[in-house]
XYZ file of C-alpha atoms in Angstrom:
740
model
C -78.321 112.846 -40.442
C -81.852 113.954 -39.557
C -84.044 110.863 -39.349
C -81.204 108.401 -38.725
C -81.153 106.037 -35.751
C -77.882 107.084 -34.152
C -76.684 105.707 -30.824
C -76.346 108.117 -27.920
C -72.936 109.760 -28.004
C -73.005 109.900 -24.191
C -73.944 106.227 -23.846
C -70.414 104.855 -23.298
C -69.739 107.499 -20.632
C -72.898 106.600 -18.748
C -72.526 102.836 -18.799
C -68.848 103.086 -17.812
C -69.530 105.477 -14.942
C -67.447 108.270 -16.460
C -70.389 110.665 -16.862
C -70.304 112.969 -13.849
C -73.638 113.877 -12.283
C -74.070 116.865 -9.964
C -72.948 115.226 -6.727
C -70.078 113.288 -8.337
C -67.750 116.110 -9.337
C -64.532 115.826 -7.312
C -63.758 118.772 -5.033
C -60.980 119.279 -2.523
C -61.772 119.248 1.196
C -65.567 119.618 1.002
C -67.998 119.934 3.855
C -71.109 117.766 3.679
C -74.501 119.347 4.271
C -77.773 117.823 5.446
C -81.007 119.806 5.643
C -83.084 119.904 8.814
C -86.765 120.210 7.911
C -89.737 121.494 9.836
C -91.998 118.960 11.516
C -95.041 121.250 11.655
C -97.124 122.741 8.849
C -97.687 126.247 10.194
C -96.170 128.301 12.974
C -92.955 129.800 14.311
C -89.661 128.337 15.493
C -89.130 129.373 19.120
C -85.871 127.580 19.916
C -83.180 125.490 18.239
C -80.612 123.603 20.350
C -77.667 124.154 18.007
C -74.913 124.146 20.647
C -75.473 120.499 21.535
C -75.290 119.458 17.897
C -72.092 121.421 17.249
C -70.415 119.404 20.040
C -70.863 116.188 18.038
C -67.459 115.087 16.644
C -67.250 115.886 12.959
C -70.043 118.466 12.982
C -68.610 121.862 12.060
C -71.560 124.243 12.123
C -75.330 124.568 12.233
C -76.634 127.319 9.951
C -80.075 128.686 10.770
C -82.085 131.897 10.556
C -80.032 133.441 13.346
C -76.671 133.180 11.565
C -77.496 132.675 7.881
C -76.622 135.160 5.164
C -79.442 137.531 4.268
C -80.324 137.058 0.625
C -82.290 139.195 -1.794
C -85.926 138.088 -2.203
C -87.425 137.397 -5.612
C -89.418 140.176 -7.259
C -93.148 139.853 -6.689
C -94.709 137.876 -9.530
C -91.344 136.886 -11.025
C -89.684 138.935 -13.754
C -92.272 138.336 -16.468
C -90.251 135.692 -18.287
C -88.118 132.579 -17.954
C -84.936 134.411 -16.999
C -85.781 134.138 -13.289
C -88.161 131.336 -12.415
C -88.062 129.867 -8.904
C -90.102 126.792 -8.076
C -91.410 128.807 -5.152
C -90.676 132.434 -4.181
C -89.105 131.406 -0.874
C -85.617 132.202 0.414
C -84.529 129.678 3.079
C -83.303 130.512 6.604
C -84.330 134.165 6.517
C -86.732 134.087 9.475
C -88.361 131.708 11.954
C -91.701 131.317 10.162
C -92.862 127.886 9.001
C -95.326 127.489 6.117
C -95.333 123.727 5.509
C -93.981 120.482 6.847
C -90.565 119.708 5.362
C -89.540 123.373 5.018
C -85.771 123.988 5.291
C -85.097 125.393 8.770
C -81.413 124.555 9.334
C -78.360 123.138 7.615
C -75.904 120.807 9.342
C -72.310 120.995 8.056
C -69.871 118.205 8.864
C -66.675 116.546 7.705
C -68.560 113.439 6.568
C -72.076 112.802 5.354
C -72.613 110.386 8.249
C -71.716 113.055 10.811
C -74.018 115.538 9.095
C -76.912 113.064 9.160
C -76.291 112.337 12.828
C -76.284 116.046 13.619
C -79.537 116.555 11.748
C -81.189 113.730 13.677
C -80.066 115.226 17.016
C -81.161 118.826 16.473
C -84.033 119.640 18.835
C -86.441 122.314 17.613
C -89.309 123.930 19.504
C -92.271 125.580 17.799
C -95.256 127.752 18.471
C -97.689 125.901 16.265
C -100.681 127.449 14.487
C -103.675 125.868 12.839
C -102.818 124.821 9.290
C -104.985 124.724 6.170
C -104.619 121.090 5.109
C -108.011 119.856 3.940
C -108.812 121.338 0.552
C -112.419 120.211 0.788
C -112.968 122.555 3.742
C -111.487 125.706 2.241
C -112.822 125.876 -1.299
C -114.777 128.977 -0.336
C -111.431 130.767 -0.135
C -110.180 130.156 -3.677
C -108.333 132.123 -6.325
C -108.930 132.164 -10.063
C -105.654 133.088 -11.808
C -106.098 134.584 -15.252
C -103.192 132.899 -17.016
C -100.786 129.984 -16.797
C -97.062 130.698 -16.757
C -96.795 130.110 -20.517
C -99.495 132.669 -21.257
C -102.604 130.520 -21.821
C -105.887 131.733 -20.383
C -107.084 129.733 -17.374
C -110.628 131.124 -17.453
C -112.396 130.901 -20.809
C -115.986 131.148 -22.043
C -117.346 130.874 -25.578
C -120.901 130.626 -26.796
C -123.663 129.811 -24.327
C -122.785 126.603 -22.490
C -125.887 126.345 -20.318
C -128.350 126.927 -23.144
C -126.612 124.413 -25.408
C -126.522 121.863 -22.595
C -130.236 122.290 -21.948
C -131.023 121.729 -25.631
C -128.782 118.675 -26.073
C -130.003 115.117 -26.631
C -127.361 113.415 -24.478
C -125.416 114.799 -21.490
C -122.501 113.381 -19.490
C -121.674 115.210 -16.261
C -119.193 113.535 -13.926
C -116.421 114.170 -11.393
C -112.907 112.795 -11.886
C -110.036 112.909 -9.402
C -106.291 112.416 -9.629
C -104.241 112.215 -6.425
C -101.063 114.112 -5.704
C -98.042 112.499 -7.368
C -94.283 112.864 -7.093
C -91.679 112.780 -9.884
C -89.195 110.334 -8.290
C -86.271 110.665 -10.706
C -83.491 108.145 -10.174
C -81.050 110.937 -9.279
C -82.144 113.029 -6.319
C -81.435 116.752 -6.476
C -77.899 117.744 -5.511
C -75.708 120.849 -5.356
C -71.984 121.473 -4.942
C -70.811 125.063 -4.374
C -67.247 126.378 -4.655
C -66.220 129.999 -4.100
C -62.950 131.424 -5.422
C -62.914 135.052 -4.380
C -65.991 136.678 -5.879
C -66.458 133.863 -8.399
C -68.908 131.069 -7.643
C -69.097 127.669 -9.347
C -72.176 125.548 -8.724
C -72.723 121.968 -9.861
C -76.454 121.354 -9.779
C -78.999 118.837 -10.985
C -81.275 121.178 -12.907
C -83.364 121.279 -16.056
C -82.332 124.907 -16.596
C -78.708 125.957 -16.118
C -79.407 129.554 -17.174
C -82.432 129.920 -14.919
C -80.611 128.431 -11.929
C -77.566 130.630 -12.519
C -79.811 133.710 -12.735
C -81.643 132.828 -9.524
C -78.386 132.308 -7.603
C -76.968 135.557 -8.948
C -80.141 137.453 -8.079
C -80.374 136.194 -4.501
C -76.661 136.770 -3.790
C -76.815 140.136 -5.620
C -74.014 139.138 -7.976
C -73.255 139.830 -11.592
C -74.468 136.664 -13.366
C -71.112 136.552 -15.158
C -69.506 135.723 -11.811
C -71.689 132.634 -11.331
C -71.004 129.497 -13.333
C -73.634 126.773 -13.037
C -72.862 123.342 -14.478
C -75.193 120.412 -15.153
C -73.561 118.120 -17.705
C -75.739 115.103 -16.919
C -79.086 114.846 -15.113
C -80.524 111.585 -13.861
C -84.141 112.367 -14.690
C -86.285 115.305 -13.730
C -89.825 115.152 -15.167
C -90.389 118.708 -13.933
C -89.097 118.572 -10.350
C -85.788 120.037 -11.558
C -87.437 122.358 -14.056
C -87.400 125.430 -11.866
C -85.104 126.665 -9.094
C -85.596 125.344 -5.549
C -84.387 126.797 -2.221
C -81.875 124.025 -1.482
C -79.676 125.281 -4.345
C -79.167 128.507 -2.352
C -78.109 126.665 0.796
C -74.927 125.118 -0.613
C -73.398 128.413 -1.852
C -74.559 130.159 1.332
C -72.796 127.568 3.492
C -69.702 127.577 1.284
C -69.509 131.359 1.596
C -69.847 131.285 5.384
C -67.288 128.499 5.854
C -64.934 129.418 2.975
C -64.913 125.756 1.919
C -66.658 123.800 -0.821
C -69.999 122.357 0.283
C -71.758 119.293 -1.077
C -75.510 118.970 -0.508
C -77.450 115.908 -1.719
C -81.167 115.600 -1.028
C -82.346 112.306 0.358
C -85.219 110.458 -1.291
C -87.456 111.627 1.560
C -86.283 115.231 1.017
C -87.478 115.031 -2.578
C -91.073 114.673 -1.406
C -91.084 118.084 0.301
C -88.279 120.037 -1.381
C -88.708 119.806 -5.160
C -92.423 120.066 -5.893
C -95.114 117.574 -6.793
C -98.194 117.264 -8.971
C -101.069 118.495 -6.793
C -104.269 116.547 -6.228
C -107.012 117.714 -8.575
C -110.769 117.273 -8.724
C -112.420 117.932 -12.070
C -116.031 118.236 -13.119
C -116.482 117.631 -16.839
C -119.735 118.090 -18.719
C -120.232 117.102 -22.366
C -123.516 117.588 -24.224
C -124.215 116.267 -27.716
C -126.839 115.754 -30.378
C -127.992 112.228 -31.137
C -125.599 112.031 -34.107
C -122.560 112.633 -31.866
C -122.013 116.312 -32.600
C -120.793 117.808 -29.294
C -122.502 121.150 -28.805
C -121.478 122.064 -25.273
C -118.692 121.360 -22.820
C -117.535 122.493 -19.411
C -114.351 121.684 -17.503
C -114.018 122.927 -13.911
C -110.736 122.253 -12.099
C -110.430 122.359 -8.305
C -106.900 122.154 -6.938
C -104.466 123.825 -4.584
C -101.272 125.821 -4.459
C -99.033 126.404 -1.475
C -99.170 129.337 0.918
C -95.895 130.482 -0.664
C -97.289 130.507 -4.212
C -95.935 128.701 -7.236
C -97.551 126.344 -9.749
C -101.248 125.816 -10.469
C -102.399 122.763 -12.464
C -104.007 123.911 -15.786
C -106.231 120.877 -16.386
C -108.917 122.425 -18.586
C -106.665 123.638 -21.409
C -106.891 120.337 -23.259
C -110.696 120.327 -23.171
C -110.846 123.931 -24.347
C -108.978 123.306 -27.589
C -108.845 119.618 -28.533
C -112.355 119.282 -30.026
C -114.621 121.623 -31.962
C -117.094 122.455 -29.193
C -118.828 125.791 -29.954
C -120.261 126.408 -26.466
C -117.629 125.894 -23.813
C -116.816 126.998 -20.269
C -113.426 126.504 -18.601
C -112.834 127.420 -14.954
C -109.701 126.888 -12.867
C -109.905 127.606 -9.164
C -107.426 126.893 -6.430
C -107.084 127.252 -2.702
C -103.840 127.905 -0.841
C -102.809 125.213 1.630
C -99.930 124.571 4.035
C -98.480 121.857 1.820
C -95.141 121.928 0.012
C -95.322 123.917 -3.215
C -96.581 122.066 -6.310
C -94.674 122.247 -9.580
C -95.094 121.015 -13.165
C -94.852 117.254 -13.617
C -94.605 115.637 -17.050
C -97.587 117.030 -18.972
C -98.758 119.477 -16.274
C -102.482 120.003 -16.684
C -102.725 117.873 -19.810
C -102.005 114.591 -17.981
C -104.725 115.196 -15.406
C -107.073 117.023 -17.750
C -106.962 114.401 -20.470
C -107.894 111.678 -17.965
C -111.106 113.549 -17.182
C -111.888 114.675 -20.722
C -111.093 111.411 -22.504
C -112.950 109.372 -19.876
C -115.986 111.635 -20.299
C -115.785 111.201 -24.088
C -115.844 107.440 -23.622
C -118.887 107.787 -21.383
C -120.538 109.971 -24.023
C -119.783 107.435 -26.763
C -121.357 104.742 -24.574
C -124.548 106.769 -24.127
C -124.679 107.550 -27.850
C -123.998 103.884 -28.711
C -121.239 105.238 -30.948
C -117.676 104.100 -31.601
C -115.160 106.045 -29.516
C -112.853 106.749 -32.485
C -115.771 107.808 -34.671
C -116.933 110.277 -31.990
C -113.517 111.920 -31.841
C -113.163 112.159 -35.618
C -116.631 113.680 -35.887
C -115.651 116.476 -33.477
C -112.218 117.131 -35.000
C -111.036 120.754 -34.699
C -109.199 122.083 -37.766
C -108.431 125.297 -35.871
C -107.802 126.054 -32.209
C -111.312 126.671 -30.811
C -110.003 129.186 -28.261
C -108.447 131.745 -30.630
C -109.643 130.353 -34.004
C -106.077 130.139 -35.284
C -105.403 127.313 -37.763
C -103.005 124.643 -36.589
C -99.559 124.763 -38.156
C -100.054 121.017 -38.612
C -102.722 118.638 -37.376
C -102.829 115.024 -38.500
C -104.676 113.567 -35.537
C -107.283 111.864 -37.748
C -104.514 109.896 -39.413
C -103.248 108.935 -35.939
C -106.695 107.530 -35.121
C -106.909 105.584 -38.356
C -103.370 104.205 -38.231
C -103.566 103.376 -34.523
C -106.893 101.612 -34.915
C -105.443 99.490 -37.711
C -102.263 98.592 -35.797
C -104.267 97.710 -32.702
C -107.110 95.836 -34.401
C -109.755 98.193 -33.026
C -112.421 96.853 -35.378
C -112.351 93.568 -33.455
C -113.574 95.323 -30.311
C -116.947 94.461 -28.809
C -118.373 97.738 -27.539
C -120.599 95.995 -24.994
C -118.730 95.763 -21.654
C -117.739 92.384 -20.266
C -118.301 90.452 -23.489
C -114.667 89.717 -24.449
C -112.898 86.892 -22.598
C -109.738 84.874 -23.074
C -108.173 82.220 -20.818
C -110.581 83.110 -18.039
C -109.668 86.805 -18.180
C -112.000 89.691 -18.985
C -110.646 91.555 -22.012
C -111.184 95.276 -22.619
C -110.125 97.679 -25.355
C -109.910 101.427 -24.783
C -108.451 104.456 -26.495
C -107.836 108.166 -25.989
C -106.338 111.161 -27.752
C -102.858 112.378 -26.876
C -102.073 116.067 -27.265
C -99.553 118.585 -25.959
C -98.710 122.176 -26.946
C -95.690 122.753 -29.164
C -93.459 125.315 -27.463
C -90.347 126.952 -28.878
C -88.286 129.339 -26.793
C -85.480 131.681 -27.785
C -81.785 131.090 -27.259
C -78.340 131.357 -28.791
C -75.279 129.331 -29.666
C -71.626 129.658 -30.603
C -70.069 127.461 -33.291
C -66.281 127.105 -33.397
C -64.710 125.258 -36.340
C -61.010 124.492 -35.919
C -58.375 124.024 -38.613
C -58.826 120.247 -38.580
C -62.505 120.463 -39.417
C -63.770 119.727 -35.898
C -66.829 121.763 -34.941
C -67.649 122.657 -31.349
C -71.230 123.776 -30.695
C -71.845 125.602 -27.411
C -75.203 126.538 -25.909
C -76.516 126.647 -22.330
C -79.107 123.898 -22.606
C -78.962 120.569 -20.803
C -79.488 116.878 -21.500
C -81.939 115.506 -18.929
C -81.358 111.964 -20.148
C -83.306 112.083 -23.409
C -80.422 112.279 -25.897
C -79.932 116.020 -26.429
C -76.185 115.649 -27.025
C -76.882 113.225 -29.868
C -79.843 115.002 -31.474
C -78.116 118.401 -31.494
C -75.098 116.776 -33.112
C -77.287 115.284 -35.836
C -78.934 118.652 -36.538
C -75.545 120.381 -36.677
C -74.105 117.685 -38.952
C -77.030 117.844 -41.367
C -76.949 121.633 -41.589
C -73.169 122.120 -41.709
C -72.238 119.246 -44.003
C -69.681 117.982 -41.495
C -69.369 114.390 -40.316
C -71.160 113.614 -37.052
C -67.949 112.267 -35.511
C -66.333 115.684 -36.088
C -68.986 117.544 -34.131
C -68.700 118.083 -30.386
C -71.772 119.356 -28.545
C -70.961 121.308 -25.386
C -73.974 122.029 -23.180
C -74.900 122.077 -19.504
C -72.796 125.147 -18.655
C -74.166 128.634 -17.996
C -70.956 130.168 -19.371
C -72.147 129.181 -22.839
C -74.597 131.349 -24.823
C -78.046 131.462 -23.223
C -80.440 128.567 -23.864
C -83.914 127.519 -22.708
C -85.152 125.231 -19.967
C -85.536 121.528 -20.632
C -89.243 121.777 -19.961
C -92.411 121.963 -22.005
C -90.859 119.503 -24.484
C -89.189 122.430 -26.228
C -85.411 121.976 -26.304
C -85.113 120.165 -29.645
C -87.365 122.661 -31.400
C -85.745 125.646 -29.690
C -82.030 124.903 -29.629
C -82.248 122.757 -32.747
C -83.568 125.729 -34.718
C -80.830 128.189 -33.809
C -78.094 125.560 -34.052
C -79.372 124.661 -37.508
C -79.301 128.309 -38.596
C -75.758 128.746 -37.279
C -74.545 125.552 -38.956
C -76.067 126.616 -42.278
C -74.164 129.915 -42.055
C -70.947 128.011 -41.382
C -71.572 125.757 -44.377
C -72.081 128.755 -46.628
C -68.864 130.389 -45.399
C -66.869 127.226 -46.118
C -68.326 126.828 -49.594
C -67.733 130.508 -50.358
C -64.117 130.106 -49.273
C -63.613 127.000 -51.425
C -64.937 128.541 -54.649
C -62.724 131.643 -54.219
C -59.471 129.708 -53.632
C -57.472 129.270 -56.813
C -55.852 126.078 -55.533
C -59.211 124.453 -54.874
C -60.652 122.049 -57.430
C -63.949 123.864 -56.814
C -62.552 127.277 -57.790
C -65.161 129.557 -59.445
C -67.906 126.962 -59.285
C -71.316 128.030 -58.032
C -71.563 127.117 -54.354
C -75.223 126.075 -54.649
C -74.176 123.376 -57.150
C -71.796 121.738 -54.689
C -72.865 118.963 -52.318
C -71.411 119.023 -48.822
C -71.740 115.783 -46.857
C -69.535 114.271 -44.136
C -66.981 117.045 -44.544
C -66.522 116.474 -48.290
C -67.432 119.174 -50.823
C -68.085 117.740 -54.255
C -69.616 118.822 -57.559
C -71.526 116.661 -60.013
C -68.319 115.881 -61.962
C -66.547 114.439 -58.944
C -64.359 117.434 -58.115
C -63.724 117.407 -54.375
C -62.334 119.465 -51.552
C -62.161 119.027 -47.780
C -62.798 121.361 -44.902
C -59.284 120.855 -43.584
C -57.718 121.881 -46.907
C -60.026 124.889 -47.280
C -59.091 126.109 -43.804
C -55.390 125.536 -44.470
C -55.419 127.513 -47.728
C -57.341 130.326 -46.029
C -54.726 130.324 -43.252
C -57.504 130.200 -40.656
C -57.099 128.577 -37.286
C -60.828 128.758 -36.670
C -64.142 130.046 -37.903
C -66.659 131.342 -35.362
C -70.384 131.696 -35.911
C -72.811 133.108 -33.365
C -76.536 132.602 -33.847
C -79.721 133.219 -31.896
C -83.483 133.000 -32.241
C -86.384 134.577 -30.437
C -89.454 133.043 -28.820
C -91.842 131.663 -31.417
C -94.972 133.783 -31.696
C -97.774 132.428 -29.592
C -95.515 131.000 -26.898
C -95.528 134.004 -24.580
C -98.364 136.161 -23.331
C -99.045 139.244 -25.461
C -97.591 137.967 -28.732
C -99.724 137.736 -31.827
C -99.469 134.375 -33.516
C -100.185 133.247 -37.063
C -100.811 129.607 -36.144
C -101.718 127.408 -33.204
C -98.934 124.946 -32.424
C -99.893 121.543 -31.044
C -98.787 117.918 -31.240
C -101.208 115.003 -31.353
C -101.487 111.262 -31.046
C -103.794 108.341 -30.406
C -103.377 105.724 -27.660
C -104.954 102.260 -27.840
C -104.876 99.877 -24.871
C -105.822 96.294 -24.095
C -106.606 95.500 -20.464
C -106.940 92.000 -18.983
C -108.812 91.665 -15.676
C -108.991 88.664 -13.373
C -112.753 88.496 -12.659
C -112.248 86.963 -9.200
C -109.308 88.970 -7.876
C -109.531 92.223 -9.827
C -105.866 92.030 -10.831
C -105.185 94.257 -13.841
C -102.697 93.427 -16.593
C -101.989 95.610 -19.620
C -100.634 93.245 -22.276
C -100.258 95.837 -25.038
C -100.373 99.541 -25.763
C -100.227 101.116 -29.230
C -99.410 104.780 -29.769
C -99.330 106.701 -33.066
C -98.046 110.276 -32.905
C -98.013 113.420 -35.013
C -95.027 115.444 -33.748
C -93.421 116.767 -36.930
C -89.992 115.591 -38.056
C -88.469 112.849 -35.924
C -84.763 113.664 -35.670
C -83.649 110.313 -34.257
C -86.265 107.517 -34.253
C -84.289 105.351 -31.807
C -84.152 108.054 -29.164
C -87.693 109.210 -29.941
C -89.021 105.684 -29.392
C -87.191 105.599 -26.065
C -88.872 108.836 -24.977
C -92.303 107.592 -26.011
C -91.806 104.335 -24.117
C -90.957 106.374 -21.027
C -93.961 108.651 -21.445
C -96.387 105.765 -21.941
C -94.987 104.033 -18.856
C -95.470 107.320 -16.985
C -99.131 107.271 -18.024
C -99.454 103.598 -17.075
C -98.039 104.401 -13.651
C -100.438 107.317 -13.220
C -103.387 105.099 -14.114
C -102.637 102.086 -11.946
C -100.043 102.820 -9.271
C -99.085 106.336 -8.232
C -100.541 108.293 -5.314
C -98.896 110.509 -2.718
C -100.686 110.035 0.597
C -100.965 113.123 2.819
C -102.024 113.049 6.453
C -104.662 115.781 6.348
C -104.358 116.337 10.111
C -100.608 117.044 10.190
C -99.600 117.672 6.559
C -97.054 114.848 6.700
C -96.488 112.717 3.600
C -97.112 109.145 4.687
C -95.416 107.289 1.810
C -92.311 109.399 1.179
C -90.155 106.551 -0.146
C -90.034 104.094 -3.023
C -91.158 101.225 -0.814
C -94.640 102.705 -0.356
C -94.878 105.078 -3.338
C -95.382 102.653 -6.200
C -93.906 103.040 -9.695
C -93.667 100.396 -12.437
C -90.834 97.927 -12.821
C -89.927 96.047 -15.992
C -92.163 93.110 -15.048
C -95.220 95.406 -15.120
C -94.718 96.497 -18.717
C -95.524 94.322 -21.716
C -95.757 95.118 -25.433
C -95.432 98.769 -26.452
C -95.847 99.715 -30.121
C -94.823 103.206 -31.212
C -95.263 104.771 -34.626
C -94.673 108.336 -35.833
C -96.334 109.958 -38.831
C -93.067 111.894 -39.301
C -94.659 114.791 -41.183
C -92.494 117.942 -40.902
C -93.966 121.131 -39.462
C -91.770 123.832 -41.005
C -94.212 126.529 -39.896
C -93.103 125.783 -36.349
C -89.382 125.004 -36.565
C -86.703 125.128 -39.239
C -86.107 121.355 -39.054
C -89.836 120.606 -38.919
C -89.743 118.941 -35.511
C -91.902 119.518 -32.448
C -91.373 118.320 -28.876
C -92.261 114.756 -27.889
C -91.156 114.297 -24.271
C -94.561 114.853 -22.680
C -96.869 113.964 -25.550
C -96.835 110.204 -24.998
C -97.788 110.513 -21.307
C -101.055 112.230 -22.236
C -104.164 110.116 -22.707
C -102.668 106.851 -21.446
C -104.469 106.918 -18.092
C -107.829 107.541 -19.784
C -107.232 104.842 -22.408
C -106.481 102.349 -19.617
C -109.561 103.410 -17.649
C -111.678 103.104 -20.795
C -110.272 99.631 -21.511
C -111.014 98.544 -17.943
C -114.610 99.740 -18.329
C -114.925 97.820 -21.584
C -113.680 94.708 -19.794
C -115.708 94.973 -16.597
C -118.522 97.483 -17.024
C -117.130 99.398 -14.033
C -116.329 103.055 -14.646
C -113.476 104.161 -12.378
C -113.219 107.951 -12.192
C -110.698 108.176 -9.360
C -107.053 107.340 -9.991
C -105.171 105.171 -9.402
C -107.276 102.203 -10.509
C -106.426 99.559 -7.932
C -107.879 96.077 -7.713
C -110.034 96.924 -4.676
C -112.024 99.343 -6.862
C -112.917 96.472 -9.203
C -113.953 93.880 -6.626
């Protein structure tokens, strides 16, 4: 089963409309909720004209700080793990303070969504406004330097003597690179339905972490987590904005509790720009110093960015530079200021996506100064071990990615001199970059239930965010158990199941796949042990390790067979139950000693075509070769890599969230003005995997892939555009006006 191109088991449900997303679950007699958001960035609410709104026909109630339930705040600094991880440590409607534009300040409840929207539009709010910190360029003197990222990596790192090595180098590149703020824009906006039955609460939510969301709800309502059931069977995209818990998911159960009726709350597209995080704008200064032969002796990566007044995510851009190449003298600094903007959050490849644009662009600039091939420069500075902690990689085949990608792309046909390749009146450019992303594996648990008919149910509280988790987990369970794939039912997306990890950090397949595999192997052994001890079995007294077990059939080399159904019947068992768990892989969390460094790699090659008169950019082809361990399902893996590459394309050429730095308002908070690619933008994408197992990392040899393919694409496109035009664009997105 592992390695086979199986169709998504949830595909028919999705294309027929039978797959229920968070807002689509039927409930009896619900109230509809619409959030009223602040229109200032800093200050205090002085008055709210709720009585006039409650007179509107259909409007039932306005909930605000004066009548909302008082909820328990989050512990300062979180709980030290992923059991309680809010997107921001903010509890809505607890007081009249305002920290950013778009903050939740009231909730309108009505009999219809139209009435609720009308009520929200009519609510008049008065403020005592204060000066807001909105221009990051003005407040960099008031910055913070956090020691570690939320996964444990150091954010400040020094090795060797950077300045001395830089001074002694033959060639130096020192440039600034910027990436604007960006928003995730999943097709499905965030949504929550809350239903109370006595002291029991059921929540349907669009989340990348059913366990985390359940734990946050239980904490804030001071409930036993066993009394909260959080369900997310299907998620219409997330990319990080649904990775952690956001305040709106507290509002639906709060309102349902107050009104003693189910409440349905669906964020609008505009709400998503202020209520579920974003990738913050970052400025990066990258310095690379090398000898004349291309040996890089010194590097520095300084990241300037912001967090919100409330706290939350910081963008870890320098981590890629600190460990991707063997640079003996290196300085990494991350510094942030706190602004009155909505709280940032991870977005597909947080840190790596931004950081690789700066690093891989600087490497291209260095190769240009050295008059050296870009691939050759990267191979020359290959790191066999993680330069930060000196640990050897569990697996690192990036040099093979370079070689294979260059061959597939035809890199040897490239003219390194900018502006020298033309075709049909277009300037042609070739560029490349390295892709890399950490390999994370979290702990979790599962329950396997085999019934008397040989049907296996696998339960674990993970979630499928649209990438094929139902299918891949079924393949892993089938391979390990010996049962047929059609006799395996994966049940996920429910916090009542055994605890599982977030769908974030590209870690679900490695994490849940490992403990499901272990549980399925135990089940297989139990069934074989039963068969060889049953006198009526044709396999009686045979050695179980000499029996093959495929598609539910046990068979020895002489053709003697038995079936799971018959084994269960003779054993008079209605079911077999296996429970399995695994812990966090060493090196994932702060304070754990690791034996290896875990990282995935790849190489991206891009052709760019530029109209010399108009500056219009076309990307006719992109080639990506990836080293991510065992590929469980190539069809689904290709789909993920296509999506990631398109994400990188979009970052390079289209995406930018525009803030008004006087008011804090987001100017383009809709899909008319915030640009993302459509099918007509995307041309030929070629994906290839090395498919070399990494058993030091996971039992099935696989590592995560979801974010890997988004890394390096923006730099490869920028490098190709330079090769075509001779213009080095260091500020994303690369729009035609920057080329004219």
